[in-house]
Amino acid sequence: MNHDWDDLVGVIESARIESKKGKAVVRFGTSPRAEEIWQDVKNRIRKHVSIGYIVHEMVLEKDEDGTRTYRVTDWEPFEQSFVTVPADPTVGVGRSLDNQKTLNQLRDMGIIIPTGAADNHPEIEIRSESTMKTKTLRDASGRLVRAKVDENDVIVEIIEVLEESNGERQAGIEAEQNRVRDILDLFEQYGSRGVDPNQFIRDKSKTASDYQRALLDAAANPQGNKGGKRNVTPTAADSPDIGLSDSEIRNYSFLNVLRYLSNPTNEKYRQAAAFELEASAAAEGKLQREAQGIIVPNDVLRSAAPIAKSGSGANLIATEHLAGSFIDMLYNKSSVMQYATTLTGLVGDLSIPTQEGGATGYWLGEDADATLSEITFGERTLQNRTCAALVEMTRKMIMQSSNDVEMLARGDIAKALALTIDKAALYGTGGDQPLGLAGITGVNPVNLVGTHPNYQEFIEMETSIAADNADVGSMLYMMNAVGRGHCKSTQKFANTNGSPIWEAGNTVNGYGTHISNQINNGDYWFGVWSELLIGLWGGLDLTVDPYTHSSKGRLRIVAFQDADVAVRHPQSFCLGRKAA
């Protein structure tokens, strides 16, 4: 404190120069005095520091009228003090000495005083010799010495040994500096989560990995988070969200997850995915299920991902654009989900009431009693079934840091899941998978005469739904590309040279159309697609198989999404196909 070497409150673990500014990582002691200073630092009472340093070499620039001007070309800091009044408060580093005691200690050590300090203390002289100069350097045995050297920096005379050679001691110091730096890096990036980093820094048996595990445990138990840097978004008790902030959602990377899963023993990949691992642990606790790999939290899946655009160089610029959320990607790549009613973020099974029959009305004579009638209700249940989709990516692809590659990876996974859900919504067989429209009792059938319908049969599909009073919303035909080709090449009425079934605006029989090769050849669907319910439960579980195609440099990525399909009113749909 205040350059008093007897008032020691801590040690410097590491120091560096960044952007022409000196930065240091320090470790405070455990004495009452050190604790007092630490509290003042945390409360921003003590903000000013001063640096003491050794000049190893300087060059005489001018010698005019007995005034010599030197340029220091080699210097080394040796102590840092908190000071009450710094010499230069704008920089935060003092260059003058504050007491005669320190001056005497430095003079006894033979340390050359910087020019600014010498101005404040004229009794100190900077000596130079024409034939030799004095330098602080290491000799052949590794000792730090102050010595006279010739013009080739060869030691001529050792004046003083400042530090004996001790390789093991130096290695231990560097290891401790790295340990403290890694713990502080984790704290700066993710906040404390209620876990005090100082406890881990003071306990030298604790590693950065120990601190990281403590952060993950705290994230999995949010109720224990009494403080920390992150502002957690409150979530409802039955919400699958874990409360990630907007900045944390922006920073979430699928590529970090895939790189880690491809080689979980790689410490570099683990450190890069530390936040994603923390979020996965929290999601497991929230969803009360064990991940097969890493769970992508519902917060990330449902939120738009702000991705920074890359410029002409390798550095990212500040401009951002909003990419759709992962669930939006599912919609865009799915035929059925674009038009169905999709329920996201579900927790537990969901029962949806439906009205199966209406009340009956009567005309009454005078003094007659009305006949009691009841509205018949049913229910449709959505239960979480696990949908698995497989995607292959190259190792080189997941090693990229490009935002475009990040979105490509998300898009590939979304597409694989969307196609799987699409197929199940139409043709699921029940059991472990949903029961699709083709297997649900009550869907109107239209038996086609041929493989493909004529215009009259398209009208019949419309009529069958209207006859059940189920044409209660916007209706749409769905078919595959072969079906579209049939409609474009077939006349509405044979042998009339009239219009084809396919009408202007990509319509048939006045209704819109959607083309998907997920639909079996010869099947034609028509209906009120909003009556189809698709449920998505929170959390996307990702695993990576790095072995199956390792010889090809490919990774097999399996995505697990809990989903289910139900139909509120089967009469709102019709399937036209040739009778078996």
Coordinates of C-alpha atoms in Angstrom, one line a residue:
M1 CA 0.0 0.0 0.0
N2 CA 1.3 3.5 -1.0
H3 CA 4.6 1.9 -2.0
D4 CA 5.3 0.7 1.6
W5 CA 6.9 -2.7 1.1
D6 CA 6.1 -3.7 4.6
D7 CA 2.3 -3.2 4.0
L8 CA 1.7 -6.2 1.8
V9 CA -2.0 -7.1 1.0
G10 CA -1.6 -9.5 -1.9
V11 CA 0.5 -10.7 -4.9
I12 CA 0.4 -10.1 -8.6
E13 CA -0.5 -13.3 -10.4
S14 CA 0.0 -12.1 -14.0
A15 CA 0.5 -8.9 -15.9
R16 CA 0.2 -7.9 -19.5
I17 CA 0.0 -4.9 -21.9
E18 CA -3.2 -4.6 -23.9
S19 CA -4.0 -1.7 -26.2
K20 CA -1.2 0.4 -24.6
K21 CA -2.6 -0.2 -21.2
G22 CA -1.2 -2.3 -18.4
K23 CA -3.5 -4.9 -16.9
A24 CA -2.8 -7.3 -14.0
V25 CA -4.5 -10.2 -12.2
V26 CA -3.9 -9.9 -8.4
R27 CA -4.7 -12.3 -5.5
F28 CA -5.5 -10.7 -2.1
G29 CA -4.3 -12.2 1.1
T30 CA -6.5 -13.5 3.9
S31 CA -5.3 -11.1 6.7
P32 CA -7.7 -8.6 8.2
R33 CA -5.7 -5.8 6.5
A34 CA -6.0 -7.5 3.1
E35 CA -9.7 -8.2 3.6
E36 CA -10.2 -4.5 4.4
I37 CA -8.5 -3.4 1.2
W38 CA -10.4 -5.9 -0.8
Q39 CA -13.7 -4.6 0.4
D40 CA -12.6 -1.0 -0.4
V41 CA -11.7 -2.2 -4.0
K42 CA -15.0 -3.9 -4.5
N43 CA -16.8 -0.8 -3.3
R44 CA -14.7 1.4 -5.7
I45 CA -13.3 3.4 -2.8
R46 CA -9.7 2.5 -3.7
K47 CA -9.4 3.0 -7.5
H48 CA -5.9 4.4 -8.1
V49 CA -2.7 2.3 -8.5
S50 CA 0.9 3.2 -8.9
I51 CA 3.6 1.0 -10.5
G52 CA 7.2 0.7 -9.4
Y53 CA 9.6 -0.5 -12.1
I54 CA 13.2 -1.3 -13.0
V55 CA 15.0 0.3 -15.9
H56 CA 17.2 -2.2 -17.6
E57 CA 18.5 0.0 -20.4
M58 CA 18.3 3.5 -21.6
V59 CA 19.9 5.6 -24.3
L60 CA 21.3 9.1 -24.0
E61 CA 19.3 11.3 -26.4
K62 CA 20.6 14.8 -25.6
D63 CA 23.2 16.4 -23.4
E64 CA 22.7 20.2 -23.4
D65 CA 24.0 22.6 -20.8
G66 CA 24.6 19.8 -18.4
T67 CA 21.1 18.5 -18.7
R68 CA 20.9 15.0 -20.0
T69 CA 17.8 13.5 -21.6
Y70 CA 17.5 9.7 -21.8
R71 CA 15.0 7.4 -23.6
V72 CA 14.2 4.2 -21.7
T73 CA 14.4 1.2 -24.1
D74 CA 14.1 -1.7 -21.6
W75 CA 12.1 -1.7 -18.4
E76 CA 10.4 -4.1 -16.0
P77 CA 7.7 -3.5 -13.4
F78 CA 8.4 -5.0 -10.0
E79 CA 5.6 -3.9 -7.7
Q80 CA 2.1 -2.4 -7.7
S81 CA 0.5 -0.3 -5.0
F82 CA -2.9 1.1 -4.3
V83 CA -2.3 4.8 -3.6
T84 CA -4.3 7.6 -2.2
V85 CA -3.1 10.2 -4.7
P86 CA -1.6 8.9 -8.0
A87 CA 0.9 10.8 -10.0
D88 CA -1.3 10.5 -13.1
P89 CA -4.9 9.8 -12.2
T90 CA -6.0 9.7 -15.9
V91 CA -3.8 6.8 -16.6
G92 CA -4.0 5.1 -13.2
V93 CA -0.2 4.4 -13.1
G94 CA 2.0 6.5 -10.9
R95 CA 5.6 7.3 -12.0
S96 CA 6.9 9.1 -8.9
L97 CA 8.1 7.7 -5.6
D98 CA 6.2 8.7 -2.5
N99 CA 8.6 8.3 0.4
Q100 CA 12.3 8.5 1.2
K101 CA 12.3 5.0 2.7
T102 CA 11.4 3.5 -0.7
L103 CA 14.0 5.6 -2.4
N104 CA 16.7 4.4 -0.1
Q105 CA 15.7 0.7 -0.7
L106 CA 15.8 1.2 -4.4
R107 CA 19.2 3.0 -4.3
D108 CA 20.6 0.2 -2.1
M109 CA 19.4 -2.3 -4.8
G110 CA 21.1 -0.3 -7.5
I111 CA 17.8 0.3 -9.3
I112 CA 17.9 3.2 -11.8
I113 CA 15.1 5.6 -11.1
P114 CA 12.9 6.8 -14.1
T115 CA 13.3 10.3 -15.3
G116 CA 10.0 11.5 -13.8
A117 CA 10.9 10.3 -10.4
A118 CA 14.4 11.7 -10.6
D119 CA 12.8 15.1 -11.4
N120 CA 10.9 14.9 -8.1
H121 CA 14.0 13.8 -6.2
P122 CA 17.1 15.7 -7.5
E123 CA 19.4 13.9 -5.0
I124 CA 19.2 10.8 -7.2
E125 CA 21.6 10.8 -10.1
I126 CA 21.5 8.7 -13.2
R127 CA 25.0 7.5 -13.9
S128 CA 26.5 6.5 -17.2
E129 CA 29.9 5.4 -18.4
S130 CA 31.5 5.8 -21.8
T131 CA 33.0 2.4 -22.0
M132 CA 30.5 0.2 -20.0
K133 CA 26.9 0.3 -19.0
T134 CA 25.0 -1.3 -16.1
K135 CA 22.2 -3.7 -16.9
T136 CA 19.9 -6.1 -15.1
L137 CA 19.9 -9.4 -16.9
R138 CA 20.3 -13.2 -16.4
D139 CA 23.7 -14.8 -16.4
A140 CA 24.7 -18.1 -17.9
S141 CA 23.5 -20.0 -14.8
G142 CA 20.0 -18.3 -15.0
R143 CA 20.5 -16.0 -12.1
L144 CA 19.0 -12.5 -12.3
V145 CA 22.0 -10.1 -11.7
R146 CA 22.9 -6.4 -12.0
A147 CA 26.1 -6.3 -13.8
K148 CA 28.5 -4.1 -15.9
V149 CA 28.4 -5.2 -19.6
D150 CA 30.4 -4.2 -22.6
E151 CA 29.0 -2.9 -25.9
N152 CA 28.0 -6.5 -26.9
D153 CA 26.1 -7.0 -23.6
V154 CA 28.7 -9.5 -22.3
I155 CA 28.9 -9.4 -18.5
V156 CA 32.2 -7.9 -17.4
E157 CA 31.4 -7.6 -13.7
I158 CA 28.6 -8.8 -11.5
I159 CA 27.6 -6.0 -9.1
E160 CA 24.8 -7.9 -7.4
V161 CA 22.8 -11.1 -7.6
L162 CA 19.1 -10.1 -7.5
E163 CA 17.5 -13.6 -7.8
E164 CA 18.9 -17.1 -7.7
S165 CA 18.0 -19.5 -10.5
N166 CA 14.9 -21.6 -9.6
G167 CA 13.2 -23.2 -12.5
E168 CA 10.7 -25.2 -10.4
R169 CA 9.7 -22.1 -8.5
Q170 CA 9.1 -20.2 -11.7
A171 CA 7.1 -23.1 -13.2
G172 CA 4.9 -23.2 -10.0
I173 CA 4.3 -19.4 -10.2
E174 CA 3.3 -19.7 -13.9
A175 CA 0.9 -22.6 -13.1
E176 CA -0.7 -20.7 -10.3
Q177 CA -1.1 -17.6 -12.5
N178 CA -2.8 -19.8 -15.2
R179 CA -5.1 -21.3 -12.5
V180 CA -6.2 -17.9 -11.2
R181 CA -6.6 -16.5 -14.8
D182 CA -8.8 -19.4 -15.9
I183 CA -11.1 -19.0 -12.8
L184 CA -11.4 -15.2 -13.4
D185 CA -12.1 -15.8 -17.1
L186 CA -15.0 -18.1 -16.2
F187 CA -16.3 -15.5 -13.7
E188 CA -16.0 -12.6 -16.3
Q189 CA -17.8 -14.7 -18.9
Y190 CA -20.7 -16.3 -16.9
G191 CA -21.0 -14.3 -13.7
S192 CA -20.8 -15.9 -10.2
R193 CA -24.2 -17.7 -10.2
G194 CA -23.9 -17.3 -6.5
V195 CA -20.5 -19.1 -6.4
D196 CA -17.8 -16.8 -5.0
P197 CA -14.7 -17.1 -7.3
N198 CA -12.4 -15.8 -4.5
Q199 CA -13.0 -18.9 -2.4
F200 CA -11.7 -21.0 -5.3
I201 CA -8.7 -18.6 -5.9
R202 CA -7.7 -18.7 -2.3
D203 CA -7.9 -22.5 -2.0
K204 CA -5.0 -23.6 -4.1
S205 CA -6.3 -27.1 -4.3
K206 CA -9.2 -25.9 -6.4
T207 CA -8.9 -25.8 -10.2
A208 CA -10.8 -23.9 -12.9
S209 CA -12.6 -27.1 -13.7
D210 CA -13.8 -27.3 -10.0
Y211 CA -15.2 -23.7 -10.4
Q212 CA -16.8 -24.6 -13.7
R213 CA -18.6 -27.6 -12.1
A214 CA -19.8 -25.4 -9.3
L215 CA -21.3 -23.0 -11.8
L216 CA -23.1 -25.9 -13.6
D217 CA -24.5 -27.1 -10.3
A218 CA -25.7 -23.6 -9.4
A219 CA -27.3 -23.3 -12.9
A220 CA -29.1 -26.7 -12.4
N221 CA -30.4 -25.4 -9.1
P222 CA -31.5 -21.8 -9.9
Q223 CA -33.2 -21.4 -6.4
G224 CA -29.7 -21.4 -4.9
N225 CA -28.6 -18.5 -7.0
K226 CA -28.5 -15.6 -4.6
G227 CA -26.4 -13.3 -6.7
G228 CA -24.2 -13.1 -9.8
K229 CA -23.8 -11.0 -12.8
R230 CA -26.6 -12.4 -15.0
N231 CA -30.1 -11.0 -14.9
V232 CA -32.2 -14.1 -15.0
T233 CA -35.6 -13.7 -16.8
P234 CA -38.3 -15.0 -14.5
T235 CA -40.1 -18.1 -15.8
A236 CA -43.4 -19.7 -14.8
A237 CA -43.2 -22.8 -12.7
D238 CA -44.6 -24.9 -15.6
S239 CA -42.5 -23.2 -18.3
P240 CA -39.7 -25.3 -19.9
D241 CA -37.6 -22.1 -20.2
I242 CA -34.5 -21.8 -17.9
G243 CA -34.5 -18.0 -17.9
L244 CA -31.6 -17.2 -20.3
S245 CA -31.1 -13.5 -21.1
D246 CA -31.2 -12.1 -24.6
S247 CA -27.4 -11.8 -24.7
E248 CA -27.0 -15.5 -23.6
I249 CA -29.5 -16.6 -26.3
R250 CA -27.4 -14.7 -28.8
N251 CA -24.2 -16.3 -27.6
Y252 CA -25.6 -19.9 -27.7
S253 CA -23.9 -21.9 -30.4
F254 CA -25.0 -25.2 -31.9
L255 CA -21.4 -25.6 -33.3
N256 CA -19.9 -25.3 -29.8
V257 CA -22.2 -28.2 -28.8
L258 CA -21.4 -30.4 -31.8
R259 CA -17.6 -29.8 -31.4
Y260 CA -17.8 -30.8 -27.8
L261 CA -19.9 -33.9 -28.4
S262 CA -17.6 -35.0 -31.2
N263 CA -14.7 -35.2 -28.6
P264 CA -15.9 -34.7 -25.0
T265 CA -12.3 -35.3 -23.6
N266 CA -10.9 -32.3 -25.5
E267 CA -10.4 -29.6 -22.9
K268 CA -10.4 -26.9 -25.5
Y269 CA -13.8 -27.9 -26.8
R270 CA -15.1 -28.2 -23.2
Q271 CA -14.0 -24.7 -22.4
A272 CA -15.5 -23.3 -25.6
A273 CA -18.9 -25.0 -24.8
A274 CA -18.8 -24.2 -21.1
F275 CA -21.9 -22.0 -21.3
E276 CA -23.8 -24.5 -23.5
L277 CA -23.0 -27.3 -21.0
E278 CA -24.2 -25.0 -18.1
A279 CA -27.4 -24.3 -20.0
S280 CA -28.0 -28.0 -20.7
A281 CA -27.6 -28.9 -17.0
A282 CA -30.1 -26.2 -16.1
A283 CA -32.5 -27.5 -18.8
E284 CA -32.2 -31.1 -17.5
G285 CA -33.1 -29.9 -14.0
K286 CA -36.0 -27.8 -15.3
L287 CA -37.4 -30.6 -17.6
Q288 CA -36.7 -33.3 -15.0
R289 CA -35.2 -35.6 -17.6
E290 CA -31.7 -36.9 -18.3
A291 CA -30.2 -35.9 -21.6
Q292 CA -28.8 -38.4 -24.0
G293 CA -26.3 -35.8 -25.1
I294 CA -26.8 -32.1 -24.6
I295 CA -30.2 -30.4 -24.3
V296 CA -30.7 -27.2 -26.2
P297 CA -32.9 -25.1 -23.9
N298 CA -36.4 -24.1 -25.0
D299 CA -35.3 -20.4 -24.6
V300 CA -32.9 -20.9 -27.5
L301 CA -35.4 -22.9 -29.6
R302 CA -38.2 -20.4 -29.5
S303 CA -36.3 -17.2 -29.7
A304 CA -35.0 -15.5 -32.8
A305 CA -31.3 -15.8 -33.1
P306 CA -29.5 -12.4 -33.7
I307 CA -26.5 -13.4 -35.9
A308 CA -23.8 -10.9 -36.7
K309 CA -23.0 -10.5 -40.4
S310 CA -19.4 -11.0 -41.5
G311 CA -17.7 -8.4 -43.6
S312 CA -15.0 -8.7 -46.2
G313 CA -12.4 -9.6 -43.6
A314 CA -12.3 -12.3 -40.9
N315 CA -13.6 -10.0 -38.1
L316 CA -17.2 -9.6 -37.4
I317 CA -18.8 -6.2 -37.6
A318 CA -21.4 -4.8 -35.3
T319 CA -24.4 -4.9 -37.7
E320 CA -26.9 -7.6 -36.8
H321 CA -29.9 -9.2 -38.5
L322 CA -32.5 -11.4 -37.0
A323 CA -32.6 -15.0 -38.2
G324 CA -35.7 -17.0 -37.4
S325 CA -35.9 -19.1 -34.3
F326 CA -35.3 -22.9 -34.5
I327 CA -39.0 -23.5 -34.2
D328 CA -39.6 -21.1 -37.1
M329 CA -37.1 -23.1 -39.1
L330 CA -39.2 -26.2 -38.3
Y331 CA -42.3 -24.4 -39.6
N332 CA -40.6 -23.3 -42.8
K333 CA -39.2 -26.8 -43.6
S334 CA -42.3 -28.7 -42.7
S335 CA -45.3 -29.0 -45.0
V336 CA -47.8 -29.9 -42.3
M337 CA -46.6 -27.6 -39.6
Q338 CA -46.9 -24.5 -41.8
Y339 CA -50.7 -24.9 -41.7
A340 CA -51.4 -27.0 -38.5
T341 CA -51.9 -25.6 -35.1
T342 CA -48.6 -26.0 -33.3
L343 CA -48.3 -25.9 -29.5
T344 CA -44.8 -25.3 -28.3
G345 CA -43.1 -25.4 -24.9
L346 CA -45.3 -28.1 -23.5
V347 CA -44.7 -29.7 -20.1
G348 CA -46.4 -33.0 -19.4
D349 CA -49.4 -34.5 -21.2
L350 CA -52.0 -32.1 -22.7
S351 CA -55.7 -32.9 -23.0
I352 CA -57.7 -30.7 -25.3
P353 CA -61.5 -30.8 -25.1
T354 CA -63.6 -31.2 -28.2
Q355 CA -67.3 -30.9 -28.9
E356 CA -68.5 -34.2 -30.4
G357 CA -72.2 -33.4 -30.6
G358 CA -74.4 -30.3 -30.3
A359 CA -77.4 -29.5 -28.1
T360 CA -80.9 -30.2 -29.5
G361 CA -83.5 -27.5 -29.9
Y362 CA -87.3 -27.9 -29.7
W363 CA -90.5 -26.0 -30.4
L364 CA -92.9 -26.1 -27.5
G365 CA -96.6 -25.9 -27.1
E366 CA -98.3 -24.0 -24.3
D367 CA -97.4 -25.4 -20.8
A368 CA -95.1 -28.0 -22.4
D369 CA -91.8 -29.1 -20.9
A370 CA -88.6 -28.8 -22.9
T371 CA -86.7 -32.1 -23.4
L372 CA -83.3 -32.0 -21.7
S373 CA -80.4 -32.5 -24.0
E374 CA -76.6 -32.5 -23.4
I375 CA -73.7 -31.3 -25.4
T376 CA -71.3 -34.2 -25.9
F377 CA -67.7 -33.5 -25.2
G378 CA -64.6 -35.5 -26.0
E379 CA -60.9 -34.9 -25.6
R380 CA -57.7 -35.2 -27.6
T381 CA -54.5 -36.0 -25.7
L382 CA -51.0 -35.0 -26.7
Q383 CA -48.3 -37.0 -25.0
N384 CA -44.6 -36.5 -25.4
R385 CA -43.2 -39.1 -27.9
T386 CA -39.6 -38.9 -28.9
C387 CA -38.8 -38.1 -32.5
A388 CA -35.3 -38.8 -33.7
A389 CA -33.7 -37.4 -36.8
L390 CA -30.2 -38.1 -38.2
V391 CA -28.0 -35.5 -40.0
E392 CA -24.5 -35.9 -41.3
M393 CA -21.9 -33.1 -41.2
T394 CA -18.2 -33.0 -42.0
R395 CA -15.6 -32.4 -39.3
K396 CA -14.4 -29.4 -41.2
M397 CA -17.9 -27.9 -41.2
I398 CA -18.3 -27.9 -37.4
M399 CA -14.9 -26.5 -36.9
Q400 CA -16.0 -23.3 -38.6
S401 CA -16.9 -20.2 -36.6
S402 CA -18.9 -18.5 -39.3
N403 CA -22.4 -17.4 -38.4
D404 CA -23.6 -18.7 -41.8
V405 CA -22.3 -22.1 -40.9
E406 CA -24.0 -21.9 -37.6
M407 CA -27.3 -21.2 -39.3
L408 CA -26.7 -23.9 -41.8
A409 CA -26.2 -26.4 -39.0
R410 CA -29.4 -25.3 -37.3
G411 CA -31.2 -25.5 -40.6
D412 CA -30.1 -29.0 -41.4
I413 CA -31.2 -30.3 -38.0
A414 CA -34.5 -28.5 -38.3
K415 CA -35.1 -29.9 -41.7
A416 CA -34.4 -33.5 -40.6
L417 CA -36.8 -33.1 -37.7
A418 CA -39.5 -31.4 -39.8
L419 CA -39.5 -34.2 -42.4
T420 CA -39.8 -36.8 -39.6
I421 CA -42.7 -35.0 -38.0
D422 CA -44.4 -34.4 -41.4
K423 CA -44.4 -38.1 -42.2
A424 CA -45.8 -39.1 -38.8
A425 CA -48.5 -36.4 -38.9
L426 CA -49.8 -38.0 -42.2
Y427 CA -48.9 -41.7 -41.9
G428 CA -47.8 -42.4 -38.3
T429 CA -48.8 -45.9 -37.2
G430 CA -49.3 -45.2 -33.5
G431 CA -47.6 -46.8 -30.5
D432 CA -44.2 -45.2 -30.1
Q433 CA -45.0 -42.8 -32.9
P434 CA -48.1 -40.6 -33.3
L435 CA -51.1 -42.0 -35.1
G436 CA -51.3 -40.0 -38.4
L437 CA -54.3 -38.8 -40.3
A438 CA -54.3 -41.8 -42.6
G439 CA -55.0 -44.1 -39.6
I440 CA -57.5 -42.0 -37.7
T441 CA -61.2 -43.0 -37.7
G442 CA -63.5 -40.3 -39.0
V443 CA -61.3 -38.9 -41.8
N444 CA -63.5 -38.8 -44.9
P445 CA -62.4 -41.3 -47.7
V446 CA -62.9 -40.7 -51.4
N447 CA -62.2 -43.9 -53.4
L448 CA -60.6 -42.8 -56.7
V449 CA -61.4 -44.6 -59.9
G450 CA -57.8 -44.4 -61.2
T451 CA -54.4 -43.7 -59.6
H452 CA -55.1 -39.9 -59.8
P453 CA -58.4 -38.1 -59.3
N454 CA -60.4 -36.4 -62.0
Y455 CA -62.0 -33.0 -61.5
Q456 CA -65.2 -34.5 -60.2
E457 CA -63.4 -36.4 -57.5
F458 CA -61.6 -33.3 -56.3
I459 CA -65.1 -31.7 -56.0
E460 CA -66.3 -34.8 -54.1
M461 CA -63.5 -34.4 -51.6
E462 CA -64.7 -30.9 -50.9
T463 CA -68.3 -32.0 -50.6
S464 CA -67.6 -34.9 -48.1
I465 CA -66.2 -32.4 -45.6
A466 CA -69.0 -29.8 -46.2
A467 CA -71.6 -32.5 -45.7
D468 CA -70.2 -33.1 -42.2
N469 CA -70.4 -29.4 -41.4
A470 CA -66.6 -29.6 -40.9
D471 CA -65.6 -26.9 -43.5
V472 CA -65.1 -24.5 -40.7
G473 CA -61.8 -22.9 -41.7
S474 CA -59.4 -22.3 -44.5
M475 CA -59.0 -25.4 -46.6
L476 CA -56.2 -26.6 -48.7
Y477 CA -55.3 -29.5 -51.1
M478 CA -51.9 -31.3 -50.5
M479 CA -50.3 -33.6 -53.0
N480 CA -46.8 -34.5 -54.2
A481 CA -45.0 -33.3 -57.4
V482 CA -46.4 -36.2 -59.5
G483 CA -49.9 -35.1 -58.5
R484 CA -49.3 -31.6 -59.5
G485 CA -48.0 -32.8 -62.9
H486 CA -51.3 -34.8 -63.3
C487 CA -53.4 -31.7 -62.5
K488 CA -51.5 -29.6 -65.0
S489 CA -51.8 -32.1 -67.8
T490 CA -55.4 -33.3 -67.2
Q491 CA -58.5 -31.4 -68.4
K492 CA -61.3 -30.7 -66.1
F493 CA -63.8 -32.3 -68.5
A494 CA -62.5 -34.9 -70.9
N495 CA -62.5 -34.3 -74.6
T496 CA -63.4 -30.7 -74.4
N497 CA -60.0 -29.0 -74.9
G498 CA -60.9 -26.9 -71.9
S499 CA -59.0 -25.8 -68.9
P500 CA -56.7 -28.1 -66.9
I501 CA -57.5 -29.1 -63.3
W502 CA -54.6 -26.9 -62.2
E503 CA -56.0 -23.4 -62.1
A504 CA -54.4 -19.9 -62.0
G505 CA -52.7 -18.9 -58.7
N506 CA -51.7 -22.5 -58.1
T507 CA -55.2 -23.5 -57.1
V508 CA -57.5 -26.5 -57.7
N509 CA -61.3 -26.2 -57.4
G510 CA -60.8 -22.7 -56.1
Y511 CA -58.6 -23.8 -53.2
G512 CA -55.0 -23.4 -52.5
T513 CA -52.5 -26.2 -52.9
H514 CA -49.3 -27.3 -51.2
I515 CA -46.7 -29.7 -52.8
S516 CA -44.7 -32.1 -50.7
N517 CA -42.9 -35.2 -51.6
Q518 CA -43.6 -36.5 -48.1
I519 CA -47.0 -37.4 -49.5
N520 CA -47.3 -40.9 -50.9
N521 CA -47.8 -41.2 -54.7
G522 CA -51.5 -41.4 -55.5
D523 CA -52.6 -39.8 -52.2
Y524 CA -54.5 -36.5 -52.3
W525 CA -55.3 -34.7 -49.1
F526 CA -57.8 -32.0 -48.5
G527 CA -58.9 -30.4 -45.3
V528 CA -59.0 -27.7 -42.6
W529 CA -55.4 -28.0 -41.6
S530 CA -55.7 -25.8 -38.5
E531 CA -57.7 -28.7 -37.0
L532 CA -54.5 -30.8 -36.9
L533 CA -52.6 -30.3 -33.6
I534 CA -48.8 -30.7 -33.3
G535 CA -47.3 -30.5 -29.9
L536 CA -43.6 -29.8 -29.2
W537 CA -42.1 -30.2 -25.7
G538 CA -39.3 -28.0 -24.5
G539 CA -35.7 -29.0 -25.1
L540 CA -33.9 -30.4 -28.1
D541 CA -31.5 -33.3 -27.3
L542 CA -28.4 -33.5 -29.5
T543 CA -25.9 -36.4 -29.6
V544 CA -23.0 -37.0 -32.0
D545 CA -21.6 -40.3 -33.3
P546 CA -18.0 -39.6 -34.4
Y547 CA -17.1 -43.2 -35.2
T548 CA -19.5 -44.7 -37.8
H549 CA -18.2 -42.6 -40.7
S550 CA -14.9 -41.5 -39.2
S551 CA -13.0 -42.8 -42.3
K552 CA -14.9 -40.3 -44.4
G553 CA -14.3 -37.4 -42.0
R554 CA -18.1 -37.2 -41.2
L555 CA -20.1 -37.0 -38.0
R556 CA -23.5 -38.4 -37.5
I557 CA -25.7 -36.1 -35.5
V558 CA -28.9 -37.4 -34.0
A559 CA -31.5 -34.9 -32.8
F560 CA -34.2 -36.0 -30.3
Q561 CA -37.4 -33.9 -30.0
D562 CA -40.4 -34.8 -28.0
A563 CA -43.5 -34.3 -30.2
D564 CA -47.0 -35.6 -30.8
V565 CA -49.9 -35.2 -33.3
A566 CA -53.6 -35.2 -32.7
V567 CA -56.7 -34.2 -34.7
R568 CA -59.6 -32.2 -33.1
H569 CA -62.2 -33.1 -35.7
P570 CA -61.3 -35.9 -38.2
Q571 CA -64.3 -34.9 -40.3
S572 CA -62.4 -31.8 -41.3
F573 CA -60.1 -33.9 -43.5
C574 CA -60.4 -36.1 -46.6
L575 CA -58.1 -38.6 -48.2
G576 CA -58.5 -39.4 -51.8
R577 CA -56.8 -42.5 -53.1
K578 CA -57.5 -45.5 -55.3
A579 CA -59.3 -48.3 -53.5
A580 CA -57.1 -51.3 -52.8

